[in-house]
């Protein structure tokens, strides 16, 4: 993977971190899980990463976002992520989006929209009022991975 450079230093862009989330999603894919990956970043440092583990843990709440949020709380030693960004390859469901509300997440960046279970279908604004949202970051790559998973699952 080519890493963007800016005057000899890494350029930490939303695409850069979303590629990390896509790597997590690929791990989920290989494990037979719905390929969703999540990364939580604070001050350009990854403090948590996760992928779906619903099947592995036999836990309907073991979404990538929920696992990453728990890891981030442990990493910072607190219950608020006011200076953190969540990068996730698929639009969060209502459960995960409400969890980010309670975490007071600063920024949410997601790849593909979820036309069946995404939060925007049910509640257009379940996020904390200060949470900035950026959508469709590497959305095509995220959507392609998900579509490939479901095509393989059905065949």
Short mmCIF file of C-alpha atoms in Angstrom, two decimals:
data_model
loop_
_atom_site.label_atom_id
_atom_site.label_comp_id
_atom_site.label_asym_id
_atom_site.label_seq_id
_atom_site.Cartn_x
_atom_site.Cartn_y
_atom_site.Cartn_z
CA UNK A 1 0.00 0.00 0.00
CA UNK A 2 1.33 3.41 -0.91
CA UNK A 3 1.35 5.77 2.03
CA UNK A 4 0.87 9.45 1.23
CA UNK A 5 3.89 11.60 1.92
CA UNK A 6 3.97 15.25 2.85
CA UNK A 7 7.41 16.83 3.22
CA UNK A 8 8.92 13.61 4.53
CA UNK A 9 6.08 12.91 6.96
CA UNK A 10 2.99 10.79 6.57
CA UNK A 11 -0.09 12.71 5.50
CA UNK A 12 -2.74 11.46 7.89
CA UNK A 13 -5.87 11.78 5.79
CA UNK A 14 -9.30 10.24 6.16
CA UNK A 15 -8.43 7.94 3.26
CA UNK A 16 -5.25 6.82 5.02
CA UNK A 17 -7.13 5.72 8.14
CA UNK A 18 -10.04 4.28 6.15
CA UNK A 19 -7.58 2.00 4.38
CA UNK A 20 -6.67 0.65 7.83
CA UNK A 21 -10.36 0.09 8.52
CA UNK A 22 -10.63 -1.76 5.20
CA UNK A 23 -7.76 -4.02 6.29
CA UNK A 24 -9.79 -4.87 9.39
CA UNK A 25 -12.83 -5.55 7.19
CA UNK A 26 -10.74 -7.93 5.08
CA UNK A 27 -9.82 -9.84 8.25
CA UNK A 28 -13.52 -10.18 9.03
CA UNK A 29 -14.15 -11.40 5.48
CA UNK A 30 -11.49 -14.09 5.82
CA UNK A 31 -13.00 -15.18 9.15
CA UNK A 32 -16.47 -15.59 7.64
CA UNK A 33 -17.84 -12.46 9.29
CA UNK A 34 -19.69 -9.64 7.56
CA UNK A 35 -16.69 -7.55 6.43
CA UNK A 36 -16.88 -4.40 8.48
CA UNK A 37 -13.78 -2.84 9.99
CA UNK A 38 -13.32 0.05 12.41
CA UNK A 39 -10.41 2.19 13.55
CA UNK A 40 -10.43 4.84 16.28
CA UNK A 41 -7.85 7.60 16.05
CA UNK A 42 -6.79 10.23 18.56
CA UNK A 43 -4.25 12.87 17.53
CA UNK A 44 -3.25 10.85 14.44
CA UNK A 45 -2.58 7.76 16.57
CA UNK A 46 -4.62 4.59 16.19
CA UNK A 47 -5.88 3.75 19.67
CA UNK A 48 -8.27 0.95 18.71
CA UNK A 49 -9.04 -1.29 15.79
CA UNK A 50 -11.57 -4.04 15.32
CA UNK A 51 -13.68 -5.99 12.88
CA UNK A 52 -17.00 -7.75 13.17
CA UNK A 53 -16.93 -10.81 15.43
CA UNK A 54 -20.64 -11.61 15.68
CA UNK A 55 -20.23 -15.22 14.50
CA UNK A 56 -17.02 -15.91 16.39
CA UNK A 57 -18.37 -14.64 19.71
CA UNK A 58 -21.99 -15.62 19.04
CA UNK A 59 -22.88 -12.11 20.19
CA UNK A 60 -25.25 -9.96 18.14
CA UNK A 61 -23.62 -6.83 19.59
CA UNK A 62 -20.06 -7.73 18.55
CA UNK A 63 -20.02 -5.19 15.74
CA UNK A 64 -16.69 -3.69 14.72
CA UNK A 65 -17.70 -0.30 16.12
CA UNK A 66 -18.72 -1.65 19.53
CA UNK A 67 -15.50 -3.62 19.92
CA UNK A 68 -13.40 -0.64 18.81
CA UNK A 69 -15.24 1.71 21.18
CA UNK A 70 -14.57 -0.59 24.14
CA UNK A 71 -10.90 -0.83 23.21
CA UNK A 72 -10.66 2.96 22.84
CA UNK A 73 -12.20 3.56 26.28
CA UNK A 74 -9.57 1.22 27.75
CA UNK A 75 -6.77 2.90 25.80
CA UNK A 76 -7.60 6.40 27.02
CA UNK A 77 -8.77 5.37 30.47
CA UNK A 78 -12.08 7.17 30.22
CA UNK A 79 -15.63 7.01 28.95
CA UNK A 80 -15.59 9.93 26.49
CA UNK A 81 -13.93 10.07 23.09
CA UNK A 82 -14.24 13.82 22.63
CA UNK A 83 -11.00 14.09 20.65
CA UNK A 84 -11.36 10.91 18.63
CA UNK A 85 -12.44 9.90 15.15
CA UNK A 86 -14.13 6.60 14.31
CA UNK A 87 -13.40 5.27 10.82
CA UNK A 88 -15.76 2.48 9.83
CA UNK A 89 -16.23 0.85 6.44
CA UNK A 90 -20.04 0.70 6.67
CA UNK A 91 -22.55 3.20 7.97
CA UNK A 92 -23.19 2.32 11.63
CA UNK A 93 -26.45 0.72 12.67
CA UNK A 94 -28.68 2.42 15.19
CA UNK A 95 -27.06 0.56 18.13
CA UNK A 96 -23.55 1.59 17.14
CA UNK A 97 -24.49 5.17 16.29
CA UNK A 98 -26.15 5.61 19.68
CA UNK A 99 -23.03 4.20 21.35
CA UNK A 100 -21.01 6.94 19.65
CA UNK A 101 -23.49 9.47 21.03
CA UNK A 102 -22.79 8.36 24.61
CA UNK A 103 -19.06 8.35 23.87
CA UNK A 104 -19.31 11.97 22.65
CA UNK A 105 -17.27 11.07 19.60
CA UNK A 106 -15.74 14.06 17.79
CA UNK A 107 -15.91 12.71 14.25
CA UNK A 108 -17.44 9.78 12.40
CA UNK A 109 -16.12 8.82 8.98
CA UNK A 110 -17.72 5.94 7.12
CA UNK A 111 -17.32 4.30 3.75
CA UNK A 112 -20.47 2.75 2.29
CA UNK A 113 -24.04 3.56 3.22
CA UNK A 114 -26.04 0.66 4.64
CA UNK A 115 -29.35 0.72 2.74
CA UNK A 116 -30.94 -1.87 5.03
CA UNK A 117 -29.74 -1.19 8.57
CA UNK A 118 -27.90 2.13 8.56
CA UNK A 119 -28.78 4.67 11.23
CA UNK A 120 -29.85 7.29 8.68
CA UNK A 121 -32.82 5.13 7.66
CA UNK A 122 -34.29 5.11 11.15
CA UNK A 123 -32.96 8.21 12.86
CA UNK A 124 -31.25 10.84 10.72
CA UNK A 125 -29.33 12.24 13.70
CA UNK A 126 -28.63 9.78 16.52
CA UNK A 127 -25.12 11.17 16.96
CA UNK A 128 -23.86 13.63 19.53
CA UNK A 129 -24.56 17.24 18.44
CA UNK A 130 -20.81 17.98 18.24
CA UNK A 131 -20.00 14.91 16.15
CA UNK A 132 -18.86 15.82 12.65
CA UNK A 133 -19.80 13.26 9.98
CA UNK A 134 -18.02 12.52 6.72
CA UNK A 135 -19.46 9.90 4.39
CA UNK A 136 -18.45 7.90 1.35
CA UNK A 137 -14.72 7.80 2.13
CA UNK A 138 -13.50 4.84 0.06
CA UNK A 139 -17.17 3.94 -0.18
CA UNK A 140 -16.80 2.01 -3.42
CA UNK A 141 -14.04 -0.19 -1.97
CA UNK A 142 -16.13 -0.85 1.14
CA UNK A 143 -19.25 -1.64 -0.88
CA UNK A 144 -17.33 -3.95 -3.25
CA UNK A 145 -15.94 -5.97 -0.34
CA UNK A 146 -19.41 -6.33 1.20
CA UNK A 147 -20.99 -7.34 -2.11
CA UNK A 148 -18.28 -9.92 -2.73
CA UNK A 149 -18.87 -11.42 0.72
CA UNK A 150 -22.61 -11.79 0.19
CA UNK A 151 -22.21 -13.19 -3.36
CA UNK A 152 -19.83 -15.84 -1.99
CA UNK A 153 -22.13 -16.54 0.95
CA UNK A 154 -25.10 -17.21 -1.35
CA UNK A 155 -23.16 -19.46 -3.75
#
